[in-house]
Coordinates of C-alpha atoms in Angstrom, one line a residue:
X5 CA -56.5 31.7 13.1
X6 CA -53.6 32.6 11.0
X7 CA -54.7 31.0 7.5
X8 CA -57.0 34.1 8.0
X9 CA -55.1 36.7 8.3
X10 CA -54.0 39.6 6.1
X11 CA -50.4 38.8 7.0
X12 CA -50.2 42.7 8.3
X13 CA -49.4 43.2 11.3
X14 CA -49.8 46.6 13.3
X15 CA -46.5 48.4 14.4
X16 CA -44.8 47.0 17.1
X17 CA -47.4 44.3 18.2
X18 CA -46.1 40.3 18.1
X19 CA -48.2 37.9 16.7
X20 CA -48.9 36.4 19.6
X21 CA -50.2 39.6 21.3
X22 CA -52.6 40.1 17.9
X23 CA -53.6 36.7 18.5
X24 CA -54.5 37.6 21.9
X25 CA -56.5 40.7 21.4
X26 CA -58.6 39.5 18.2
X27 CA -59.9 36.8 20.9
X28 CA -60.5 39.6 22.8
X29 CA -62.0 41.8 20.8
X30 CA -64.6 38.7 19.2
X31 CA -65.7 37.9 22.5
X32 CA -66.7 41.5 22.9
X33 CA -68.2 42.3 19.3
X34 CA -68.7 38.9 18.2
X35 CA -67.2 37.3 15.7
X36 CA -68.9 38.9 12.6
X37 CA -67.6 42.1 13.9
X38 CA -64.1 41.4 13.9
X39 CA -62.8 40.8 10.3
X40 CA -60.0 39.7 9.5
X41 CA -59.5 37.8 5.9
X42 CA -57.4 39.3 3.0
X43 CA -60.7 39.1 1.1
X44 CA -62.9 40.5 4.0
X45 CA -60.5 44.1 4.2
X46 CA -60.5 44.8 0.4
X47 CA -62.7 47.3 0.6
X48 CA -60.7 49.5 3.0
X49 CA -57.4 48.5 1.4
X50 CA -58.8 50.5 -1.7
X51 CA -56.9 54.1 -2.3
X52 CA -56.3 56.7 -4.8
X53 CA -53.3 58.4 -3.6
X54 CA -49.9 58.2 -5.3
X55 CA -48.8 55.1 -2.7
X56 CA -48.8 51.3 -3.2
X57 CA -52.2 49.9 -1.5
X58 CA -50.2 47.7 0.6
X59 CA -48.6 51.1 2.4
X60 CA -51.7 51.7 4.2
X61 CA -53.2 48.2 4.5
X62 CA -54.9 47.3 8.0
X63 CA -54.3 44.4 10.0
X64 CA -58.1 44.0 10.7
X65 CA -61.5 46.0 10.9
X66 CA -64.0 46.1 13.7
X67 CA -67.4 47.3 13.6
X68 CA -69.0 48.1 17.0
X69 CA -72.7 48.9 17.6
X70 CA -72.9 50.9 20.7
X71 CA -70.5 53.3 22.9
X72 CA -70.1 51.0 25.3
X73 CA -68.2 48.5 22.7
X74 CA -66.2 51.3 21.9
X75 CA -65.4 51.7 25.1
X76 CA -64.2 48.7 25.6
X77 CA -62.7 48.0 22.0
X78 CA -60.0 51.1 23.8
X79 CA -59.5 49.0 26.7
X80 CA -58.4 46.2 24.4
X81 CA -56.0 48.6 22.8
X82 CA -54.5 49.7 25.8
X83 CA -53.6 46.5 27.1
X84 CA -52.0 44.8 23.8
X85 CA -51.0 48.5 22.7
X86 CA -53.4 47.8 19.7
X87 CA -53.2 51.2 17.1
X88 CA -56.3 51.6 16.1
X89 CA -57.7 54.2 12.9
X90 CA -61.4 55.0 13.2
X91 CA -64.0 55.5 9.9
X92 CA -67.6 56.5 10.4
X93 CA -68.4 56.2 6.5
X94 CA -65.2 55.9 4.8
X95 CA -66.0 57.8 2.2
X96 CA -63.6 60.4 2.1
X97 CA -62.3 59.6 -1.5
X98 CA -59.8 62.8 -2.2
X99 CA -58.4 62.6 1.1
X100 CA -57.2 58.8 1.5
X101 CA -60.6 56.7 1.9
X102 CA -61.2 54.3 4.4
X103 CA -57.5 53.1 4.7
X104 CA -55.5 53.5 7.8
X105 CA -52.4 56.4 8.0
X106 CA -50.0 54.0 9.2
X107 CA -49.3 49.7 7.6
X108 CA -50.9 47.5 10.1
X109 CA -53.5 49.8 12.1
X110 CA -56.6 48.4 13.1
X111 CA -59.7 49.8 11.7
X112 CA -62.6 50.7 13.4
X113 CA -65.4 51.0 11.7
X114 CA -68.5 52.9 13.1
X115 CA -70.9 52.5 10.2
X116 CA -73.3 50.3 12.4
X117 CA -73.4 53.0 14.8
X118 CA -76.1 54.8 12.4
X119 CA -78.7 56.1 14.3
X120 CA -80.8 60.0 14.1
X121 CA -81.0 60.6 17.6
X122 CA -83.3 63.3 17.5
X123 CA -84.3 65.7 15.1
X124 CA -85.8 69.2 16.5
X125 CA -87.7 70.6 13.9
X126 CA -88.6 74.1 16.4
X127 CA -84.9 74.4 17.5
X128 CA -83.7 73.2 14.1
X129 CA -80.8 70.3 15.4
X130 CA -80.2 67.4 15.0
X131 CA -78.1 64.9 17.3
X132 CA -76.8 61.9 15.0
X133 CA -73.9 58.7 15.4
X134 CA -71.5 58.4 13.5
X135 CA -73.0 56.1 10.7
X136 CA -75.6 58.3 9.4
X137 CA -75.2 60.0 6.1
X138 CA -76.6 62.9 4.5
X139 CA -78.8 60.7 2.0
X140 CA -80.3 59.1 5.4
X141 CA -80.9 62.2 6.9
X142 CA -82.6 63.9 3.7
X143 CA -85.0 60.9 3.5
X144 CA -85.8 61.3 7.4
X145 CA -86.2 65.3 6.8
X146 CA -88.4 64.3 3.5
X147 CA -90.5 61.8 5.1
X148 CA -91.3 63.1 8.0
X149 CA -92.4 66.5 6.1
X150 CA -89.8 68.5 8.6
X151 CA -89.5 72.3 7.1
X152 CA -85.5 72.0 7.3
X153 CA -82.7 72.2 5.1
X154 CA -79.3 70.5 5.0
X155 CA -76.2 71.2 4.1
X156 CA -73.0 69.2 3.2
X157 CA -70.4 68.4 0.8
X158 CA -70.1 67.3 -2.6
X159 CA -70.4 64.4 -3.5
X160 CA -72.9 63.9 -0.4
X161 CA -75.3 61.0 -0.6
X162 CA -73.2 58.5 0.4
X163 CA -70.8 60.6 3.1
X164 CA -72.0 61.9 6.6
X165 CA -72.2 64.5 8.7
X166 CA -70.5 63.8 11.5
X167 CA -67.2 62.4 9.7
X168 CA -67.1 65.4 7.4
X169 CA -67.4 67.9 10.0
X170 CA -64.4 66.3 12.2
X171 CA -62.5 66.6 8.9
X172 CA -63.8 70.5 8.9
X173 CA -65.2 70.2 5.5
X174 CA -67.5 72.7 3.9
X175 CA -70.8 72.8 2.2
X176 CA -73.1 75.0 -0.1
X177 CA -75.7 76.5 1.9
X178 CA -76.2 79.7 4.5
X179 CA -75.0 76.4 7.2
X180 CA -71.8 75.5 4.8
X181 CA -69.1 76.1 7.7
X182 CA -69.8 73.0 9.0
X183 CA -67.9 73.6 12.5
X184 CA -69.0 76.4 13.1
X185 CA -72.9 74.7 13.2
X186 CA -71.6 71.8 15.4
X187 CA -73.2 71.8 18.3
X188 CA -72.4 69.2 21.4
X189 CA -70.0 66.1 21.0
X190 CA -69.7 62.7 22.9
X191 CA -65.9 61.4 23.1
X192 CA -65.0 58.0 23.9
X193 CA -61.1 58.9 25.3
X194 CA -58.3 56.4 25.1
X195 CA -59.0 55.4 28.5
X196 CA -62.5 54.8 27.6
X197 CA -64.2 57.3 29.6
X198 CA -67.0 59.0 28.0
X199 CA -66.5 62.8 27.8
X200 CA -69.1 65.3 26.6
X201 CA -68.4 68.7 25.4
X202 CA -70.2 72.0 25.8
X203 CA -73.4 71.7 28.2
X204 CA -73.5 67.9 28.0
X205 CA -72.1 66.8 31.1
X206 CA -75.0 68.7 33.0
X207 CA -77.0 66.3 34.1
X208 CA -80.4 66.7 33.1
X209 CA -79.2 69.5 30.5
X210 CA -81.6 69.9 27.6
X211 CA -79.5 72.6 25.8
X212 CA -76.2 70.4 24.5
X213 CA -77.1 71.1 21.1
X214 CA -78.8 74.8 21.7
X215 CA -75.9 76.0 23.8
X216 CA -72.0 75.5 21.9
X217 CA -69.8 77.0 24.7
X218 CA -70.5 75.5 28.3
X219 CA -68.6 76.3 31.1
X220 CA -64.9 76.7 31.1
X221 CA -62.7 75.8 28.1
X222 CA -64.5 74.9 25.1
X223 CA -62.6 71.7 23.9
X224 CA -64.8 70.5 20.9
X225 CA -62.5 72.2 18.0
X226 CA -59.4 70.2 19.9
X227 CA -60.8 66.5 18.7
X228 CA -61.0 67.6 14.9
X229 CA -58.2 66.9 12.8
X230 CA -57.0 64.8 15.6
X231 CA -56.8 61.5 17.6
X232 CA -57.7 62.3 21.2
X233 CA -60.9 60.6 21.1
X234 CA -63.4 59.0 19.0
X235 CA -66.5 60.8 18.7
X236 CA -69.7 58.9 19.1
X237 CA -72.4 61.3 18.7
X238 CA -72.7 64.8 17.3
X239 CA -75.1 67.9 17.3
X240 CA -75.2 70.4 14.4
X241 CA -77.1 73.0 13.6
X242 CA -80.2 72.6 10.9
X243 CA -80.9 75.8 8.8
X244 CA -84.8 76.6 8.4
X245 CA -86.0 75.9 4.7
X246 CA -86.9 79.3 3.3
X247 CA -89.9 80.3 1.5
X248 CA -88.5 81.3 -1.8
X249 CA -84.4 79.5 -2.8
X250 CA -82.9 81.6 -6.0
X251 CA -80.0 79.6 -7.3
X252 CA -78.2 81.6 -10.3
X253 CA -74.9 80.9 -12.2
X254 CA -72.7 83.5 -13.4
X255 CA -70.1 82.4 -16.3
X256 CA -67.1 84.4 -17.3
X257 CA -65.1 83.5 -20.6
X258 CA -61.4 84.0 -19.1
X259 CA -59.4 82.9 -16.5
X260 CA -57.7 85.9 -15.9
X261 CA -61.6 87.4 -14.9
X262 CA -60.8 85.6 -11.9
X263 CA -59.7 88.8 -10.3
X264 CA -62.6 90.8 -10.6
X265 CA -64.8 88.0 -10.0
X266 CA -63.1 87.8 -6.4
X267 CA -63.4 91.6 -6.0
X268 CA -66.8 91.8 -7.2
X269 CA -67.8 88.9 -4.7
X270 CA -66.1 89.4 -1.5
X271 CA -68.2 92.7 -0.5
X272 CA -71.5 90.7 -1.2
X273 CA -70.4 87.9 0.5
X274 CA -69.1 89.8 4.0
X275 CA -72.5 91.6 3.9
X276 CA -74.2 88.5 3.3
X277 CA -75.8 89.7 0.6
X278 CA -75.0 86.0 -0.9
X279 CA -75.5 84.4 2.2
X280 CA -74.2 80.8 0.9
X281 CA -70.4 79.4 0.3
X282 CA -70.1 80.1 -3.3
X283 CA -68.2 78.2 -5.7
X284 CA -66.1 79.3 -8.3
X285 CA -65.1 76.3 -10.6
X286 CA -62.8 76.6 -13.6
X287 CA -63.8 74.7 -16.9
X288 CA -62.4 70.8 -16.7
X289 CA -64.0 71.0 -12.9
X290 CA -67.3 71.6 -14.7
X291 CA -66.4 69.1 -18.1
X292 CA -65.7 66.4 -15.2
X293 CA -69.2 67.1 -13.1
X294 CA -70.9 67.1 -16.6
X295 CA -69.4 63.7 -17.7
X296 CA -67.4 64.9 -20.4
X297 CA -64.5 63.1 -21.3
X298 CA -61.2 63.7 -21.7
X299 CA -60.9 61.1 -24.4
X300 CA -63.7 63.0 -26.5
X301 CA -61.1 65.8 -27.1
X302 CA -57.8 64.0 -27.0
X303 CA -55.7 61.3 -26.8
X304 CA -52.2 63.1 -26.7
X305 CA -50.5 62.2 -23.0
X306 CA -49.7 65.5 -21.1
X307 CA -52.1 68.0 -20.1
X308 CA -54.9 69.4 -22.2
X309 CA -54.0 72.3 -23.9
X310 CA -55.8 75.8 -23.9
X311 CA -57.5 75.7 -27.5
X312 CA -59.2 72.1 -26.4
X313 CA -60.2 73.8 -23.1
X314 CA -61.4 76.7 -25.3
X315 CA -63.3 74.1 -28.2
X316 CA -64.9 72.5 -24.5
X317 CA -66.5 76.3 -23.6
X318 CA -67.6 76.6 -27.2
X319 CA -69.1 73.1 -27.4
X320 CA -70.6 73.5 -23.7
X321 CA -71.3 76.9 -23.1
X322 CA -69.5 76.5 -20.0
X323 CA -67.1 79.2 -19.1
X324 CA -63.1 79.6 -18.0
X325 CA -64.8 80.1 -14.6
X326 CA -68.3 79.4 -13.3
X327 CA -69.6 80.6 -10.3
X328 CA -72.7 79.7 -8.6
X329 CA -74.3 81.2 -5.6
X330 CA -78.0 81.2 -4.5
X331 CA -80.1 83.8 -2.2
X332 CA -83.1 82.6 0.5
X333 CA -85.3 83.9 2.1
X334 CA -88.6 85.5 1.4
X335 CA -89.7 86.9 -1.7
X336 CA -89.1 90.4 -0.6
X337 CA -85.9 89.9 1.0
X338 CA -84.9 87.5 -2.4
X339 CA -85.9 90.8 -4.8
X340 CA -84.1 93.3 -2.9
X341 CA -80.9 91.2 -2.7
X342 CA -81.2 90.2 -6.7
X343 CA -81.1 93.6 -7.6
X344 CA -78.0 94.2 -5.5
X345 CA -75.9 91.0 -7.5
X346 CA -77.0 91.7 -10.9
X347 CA -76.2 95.4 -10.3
X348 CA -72.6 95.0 -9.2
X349 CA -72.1 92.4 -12.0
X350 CA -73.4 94.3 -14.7
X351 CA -71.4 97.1 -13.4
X352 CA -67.9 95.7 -14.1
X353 CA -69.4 94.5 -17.6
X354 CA -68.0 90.8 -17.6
X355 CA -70.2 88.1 -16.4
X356 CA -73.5 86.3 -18.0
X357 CA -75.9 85.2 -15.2
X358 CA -78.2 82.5 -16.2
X359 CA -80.9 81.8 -13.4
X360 CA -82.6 78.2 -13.2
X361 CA -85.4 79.4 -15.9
X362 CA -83.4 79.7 -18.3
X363 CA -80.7 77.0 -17.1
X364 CA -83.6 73.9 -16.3
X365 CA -82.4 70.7 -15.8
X366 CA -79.2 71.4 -17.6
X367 CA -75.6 69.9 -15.8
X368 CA -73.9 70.9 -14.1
X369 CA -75.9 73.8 -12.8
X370 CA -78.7 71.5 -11.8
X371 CA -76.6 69.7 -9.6
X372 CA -75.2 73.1 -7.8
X373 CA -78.8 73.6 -7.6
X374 CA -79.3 70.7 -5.8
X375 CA -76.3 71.4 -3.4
X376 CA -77.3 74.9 -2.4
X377 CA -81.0 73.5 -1.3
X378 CA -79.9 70.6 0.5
X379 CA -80.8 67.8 -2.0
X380 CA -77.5 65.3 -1.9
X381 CA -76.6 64.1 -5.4
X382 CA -73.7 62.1 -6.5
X383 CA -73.0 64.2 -9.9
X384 CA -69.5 65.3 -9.0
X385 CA -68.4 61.5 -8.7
X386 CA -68.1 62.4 -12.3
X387 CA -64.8 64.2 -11.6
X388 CA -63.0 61.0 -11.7
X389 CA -63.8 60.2 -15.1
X390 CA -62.8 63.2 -16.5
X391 CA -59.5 61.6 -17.0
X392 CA -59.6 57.8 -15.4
X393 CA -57.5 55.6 -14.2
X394 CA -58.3 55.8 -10.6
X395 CA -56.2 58.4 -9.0
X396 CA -57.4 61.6 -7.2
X397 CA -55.5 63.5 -4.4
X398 CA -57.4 66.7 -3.2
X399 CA -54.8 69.5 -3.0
X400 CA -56.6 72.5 -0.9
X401 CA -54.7 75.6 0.0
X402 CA -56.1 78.2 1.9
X403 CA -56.2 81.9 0.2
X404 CA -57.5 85.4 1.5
X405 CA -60.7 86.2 -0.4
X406 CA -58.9 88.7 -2.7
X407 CA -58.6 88.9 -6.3
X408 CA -54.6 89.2 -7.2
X409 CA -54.3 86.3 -4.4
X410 CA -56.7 84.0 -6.4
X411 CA -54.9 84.4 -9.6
X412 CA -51.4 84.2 -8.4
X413 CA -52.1 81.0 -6.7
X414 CA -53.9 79.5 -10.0
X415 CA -51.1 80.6 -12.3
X416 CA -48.6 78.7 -9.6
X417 CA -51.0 75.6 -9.3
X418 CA -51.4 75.4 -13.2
X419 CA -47.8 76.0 -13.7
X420 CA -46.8 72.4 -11.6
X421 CA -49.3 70.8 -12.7
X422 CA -48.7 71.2 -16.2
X423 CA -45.0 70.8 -15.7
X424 CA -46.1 67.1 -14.5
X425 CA -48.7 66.7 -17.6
X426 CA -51.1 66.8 -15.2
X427 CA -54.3 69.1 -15.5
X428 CA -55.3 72.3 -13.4
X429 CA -59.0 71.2 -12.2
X430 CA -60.3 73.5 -9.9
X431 CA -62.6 75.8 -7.7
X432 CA -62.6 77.9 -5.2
X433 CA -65.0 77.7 -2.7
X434 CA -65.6 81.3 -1.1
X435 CA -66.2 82.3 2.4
X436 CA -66.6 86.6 3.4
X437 CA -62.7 86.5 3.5
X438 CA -61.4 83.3 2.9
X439 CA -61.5 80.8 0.0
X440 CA -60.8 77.0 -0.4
X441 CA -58.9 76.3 -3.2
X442 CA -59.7 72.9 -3.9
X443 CA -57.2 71.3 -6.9
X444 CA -58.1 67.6 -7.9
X445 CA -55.1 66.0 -8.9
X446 CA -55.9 63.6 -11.4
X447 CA -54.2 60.9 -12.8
X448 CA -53.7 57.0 -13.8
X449 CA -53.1 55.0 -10.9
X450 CA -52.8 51.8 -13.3
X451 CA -50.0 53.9 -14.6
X452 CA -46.6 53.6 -12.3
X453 CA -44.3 56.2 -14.1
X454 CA -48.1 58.0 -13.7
X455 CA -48.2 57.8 -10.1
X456 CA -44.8 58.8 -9.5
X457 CA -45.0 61.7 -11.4
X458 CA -48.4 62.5 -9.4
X459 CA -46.5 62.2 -6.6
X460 CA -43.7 64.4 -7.6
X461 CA -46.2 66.9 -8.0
X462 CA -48.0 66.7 -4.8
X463 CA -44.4 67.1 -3.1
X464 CA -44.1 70.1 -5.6
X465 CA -47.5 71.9 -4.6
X466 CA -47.1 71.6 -1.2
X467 CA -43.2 72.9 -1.1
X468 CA -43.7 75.6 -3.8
X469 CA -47.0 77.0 -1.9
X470 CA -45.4 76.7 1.4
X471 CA -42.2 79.1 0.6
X472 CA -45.6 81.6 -0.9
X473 CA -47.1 81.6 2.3
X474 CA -49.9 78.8 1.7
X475 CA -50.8 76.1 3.5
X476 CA -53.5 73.2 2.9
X477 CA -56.4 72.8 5.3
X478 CA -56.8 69.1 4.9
X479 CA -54.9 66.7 2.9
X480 CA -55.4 63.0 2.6
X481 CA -53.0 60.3 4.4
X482 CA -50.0 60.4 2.0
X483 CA -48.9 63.7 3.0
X484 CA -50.4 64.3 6.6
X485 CA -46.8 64.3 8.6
X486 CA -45.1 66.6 5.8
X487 CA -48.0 69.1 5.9
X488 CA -47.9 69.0 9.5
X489 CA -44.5 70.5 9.4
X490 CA -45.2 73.2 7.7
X491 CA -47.2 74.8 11.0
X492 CA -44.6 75.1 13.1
X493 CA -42.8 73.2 16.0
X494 CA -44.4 74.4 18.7
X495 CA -47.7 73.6 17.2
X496 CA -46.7 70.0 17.0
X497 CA -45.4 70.5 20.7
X498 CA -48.5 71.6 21.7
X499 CA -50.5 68.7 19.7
X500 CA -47.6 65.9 21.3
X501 CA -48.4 67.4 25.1
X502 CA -52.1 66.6 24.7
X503 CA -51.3 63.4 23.2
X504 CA -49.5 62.5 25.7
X505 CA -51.9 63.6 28.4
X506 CA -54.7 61.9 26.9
X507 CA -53.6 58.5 25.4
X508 CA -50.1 57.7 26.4
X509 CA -50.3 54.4 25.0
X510 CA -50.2 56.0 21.3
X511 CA -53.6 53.2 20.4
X512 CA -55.9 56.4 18.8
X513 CA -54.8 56.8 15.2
X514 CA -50.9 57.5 15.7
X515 CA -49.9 59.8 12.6
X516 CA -53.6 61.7 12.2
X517 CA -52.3 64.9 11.0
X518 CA -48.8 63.7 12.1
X519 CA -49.4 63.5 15.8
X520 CA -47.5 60.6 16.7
X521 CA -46.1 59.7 19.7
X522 CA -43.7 57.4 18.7
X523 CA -41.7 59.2 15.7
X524 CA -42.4 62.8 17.8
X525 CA -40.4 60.7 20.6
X526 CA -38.0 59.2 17.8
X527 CA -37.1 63.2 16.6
X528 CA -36.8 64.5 19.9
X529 CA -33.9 61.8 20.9
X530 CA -32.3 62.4 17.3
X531 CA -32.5 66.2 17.9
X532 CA -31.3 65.8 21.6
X533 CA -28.2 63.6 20.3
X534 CA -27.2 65.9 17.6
X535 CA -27.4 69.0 20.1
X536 CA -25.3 66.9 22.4
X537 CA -22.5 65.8 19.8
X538 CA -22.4 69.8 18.3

């Protein structure tokens, strides 16, 4: 068995015990489940953070078919103390891919597991595994003529909801807070009991993805972001496809608008007058989506400076910032809220809307379009060839939903990034009082005085928005334990307590979002010792 090995080994584990449990684990899955050749693993050795591949290469993948394989794929663990770093679609491109936190982990991937439970087209749910992706859904919406709308992130067709959601991602639609529309999980725990949250361990129940809370503590926000469980099955919530859809655009020719764009917005969003998450993207963000090229422009290394970015708005019609919003509803309820939006707009004089008459099938707004009505696309891929070379790092710092906040944490992100030769490519995406400021860090991964300089920066973001007050909301593998830090100690107390609780053994994912038993363990002793000696 060795000739077909990746030579990687997970942390810890002899050869002899990794030997043991592949048997293991191919007399359980079979053996086409259970892959283990260099050749077989290059697809989730692939990465495009600023990090040699071989950093995050797993010692194997596994792909199970039912719970009860999971189940028993954690019983493996547990005995040969097998790490293990579970996918449902691996698709998660800005935020490390399908590759493992930690060297050596064993994947597990739940693509197979790819079934629509049930859809309920009165109560509007849907209960789904952890393979299913938007574009699968949409087609089983379409298909079966279901009046129902989706909503999920961008680039969708390929990702899925139940993945994205346990990352807390966002979406486009009335339903973009993705979370907050879950309804009902099923967790297979380290120990490989089956635990199901809200009104699902009722037997007979027929309201686990009608009623969010249950009895008792509500637990189902505690395996996000985390690696207490694997999650099997979700509910979420399905928004009723309105009668009339008004997507609209509304361009503004300088950054610095991005004040009273904020200010204009918030009031209309907290009163859901736009009831959608609305984007605001800044001009390469929209050159990228639109499949524009850097290369068109210039060819000098460095960022790309303001009168290109300025030729691009010219050329395109594009603006500095572009936001795009939609309304739903009926007719009636549409008209009303359109005067509202065009009113405050044309009050503050800055601002020219385009609705989808006069837009068409123009890009990028037809995309957005798409988006904000549920039809999954794959435009934004284009992001990545704004510049090429293969390397993309999401930064995303949280912000208040305020004007001066916007534009102070802009002008720092431009700042680094242009310091690094690096461009500021952007948008915010807006809730009533919060926004996502979502930074793609683009750069040449083919390029290793590129990378290192995109790394530099990363670091740089991250410290120079942490002494501001900022903090990311996700971040991809790289950078998971040094984000961590910045919430505190006694949040990572907390996070360790649980850990230890629910999978002593350290086999679920060690280092998901930096919880970790064995380095927490590793900085407690050091911390003890040095406490001791002072």
């Amino acid at each position: 068995m060795s000739e077909q090995m990746s030579g990687v080994l997970p942390r810890g584990v002899t050869q002899k015990k990794f030997n043991a449990a592949v048997e293991k684990f191919r007399a359980l899955l079979g053996e086409g489940n259970v892959l283990l050749k260099a050749e077989q693993l290059i697809p989730y050795n692939k990465i495009m953070m600023s990090v040699e591949n071989a950093a995050h290469a797993p010692s194997a993948v596994l792909t199970a078919t039912t719970v009860e394989q999971v189940q028993g794929i954690v019983k493996i663990c547990n005995q040969y103390r097998i790490p293990i770093w579970t996918i449902s679609t691996g698709r998660n491109f800005g935020y490390g891919t399908a590759a493992p936190v930690q060297r050596g982990q064993v994947i597990l991937d739940l693509k197979k597991m790819n079934r629509i439970i049930k859809i309920d087209p009165e109560m509007c749910y849907a209960l789904v595994e952890p393979g299913v992706t938007f574009q699968q859904l949409y087609d089983y919406i379409e298909e079966n003529k279901l009046p129902l709308m989706l909503s999920f992130s961008a680039p969708s067709a390929i990702a899925g909801p139940l993945g994205n959601t346990m990352d807390r991602g966002v979406g486009y639609t009335p339903y973009g807070e993705h979370f907050m529309m879950q309804c009902g999980m099923e967790v297979v725990l380290a120990n490989g009991d089956v635990y199901r949250t809200g009104m699902g361990g009722v037997k007979g129940s027929n309201t686990w993805q009608i009623f969010k809370w249950g009895y008792g503590p509500t637990l189902d926000g505690m395996f996000t972001q985390a690696n207490y469980g694997i999650t099997t099955k979700m509910g979420f919530w399905l928004m009723p496809r309105p009668p009339v859809f008004k997507p609209f655009e509304v361009i503004f020719e300088n950054e610095a608008d991005i004040v009273e764009i904020v200010d204009i917005l918030r009031p209309l969003r907290m009163a859901q007058i736009i009831p959608n998450s609305v984007v605001i993207a800044n001009i390469l963000w929209e050159a990228g989506s639109a499949h524009l090229r850097r290369r068109d422009y210039t060819t000098e290394p460095g960022h790309t400076p303001d009168p290109i970015l300025e030729k691009m708005q010219k050329d395109s019609g594009m603006g500095a910032w572009n936001l795009y919003a939609a309304l739903y509803g009926t007719q009636e309820q549409v008209d009303v809220n359109w005067k509202i939006i065009t009113d405050a707009f044309r009050k503050h004089g800055k601002g020219r809307i385009v609705t989808q008459e006069e837009a068409g099938h123009k890009q990028p707004f037809k995309y957005r379009a798409e988006l904000m009505s549920g039809v999954p696309n794959l435009q934004e891929f284009g992001l990545y060839n704004w510049r090429g070379g293969g390397g993309s790092m999401w930064f995303a710092p949280v912000s208040e939903a305020r004007g001066s906040e916007c534009e102070k944490q802009a002008l720092l992100a431009k700042r680094i990034l242009h310091k690094y030769g690096l461009d500021y490519v952007a948008e915010f995406i807006v809730a009533p009082r919060d926004m996502h400021h979502v930074i793609d860090v683009l750069y040449d991964r083919t390029s290793e005085e590129e990378t290192k300089r995109a790394d530099a920066c990363f670091n740089e973001l991250l410290d120079e928005f942490e002494k501001e007050g900022y903090a990311v909301y996700r971040v991809n593998t790289r950078f998971q334990e040094r984000v961590a830090r910045s919430y505190g100690p006694v949040k990572r107390d907390v996070e360790h307590a649980i850990k230890r609780a629910l999978d002593p053994n350290n086999i679920l994912a060690p280092g998901r979002s930096g919880i970790d038993l064995d380095t927490y363990r590793t900085r407690r002793s050091a911390k003890s010792t040095a406490s001791d000696e002072s």
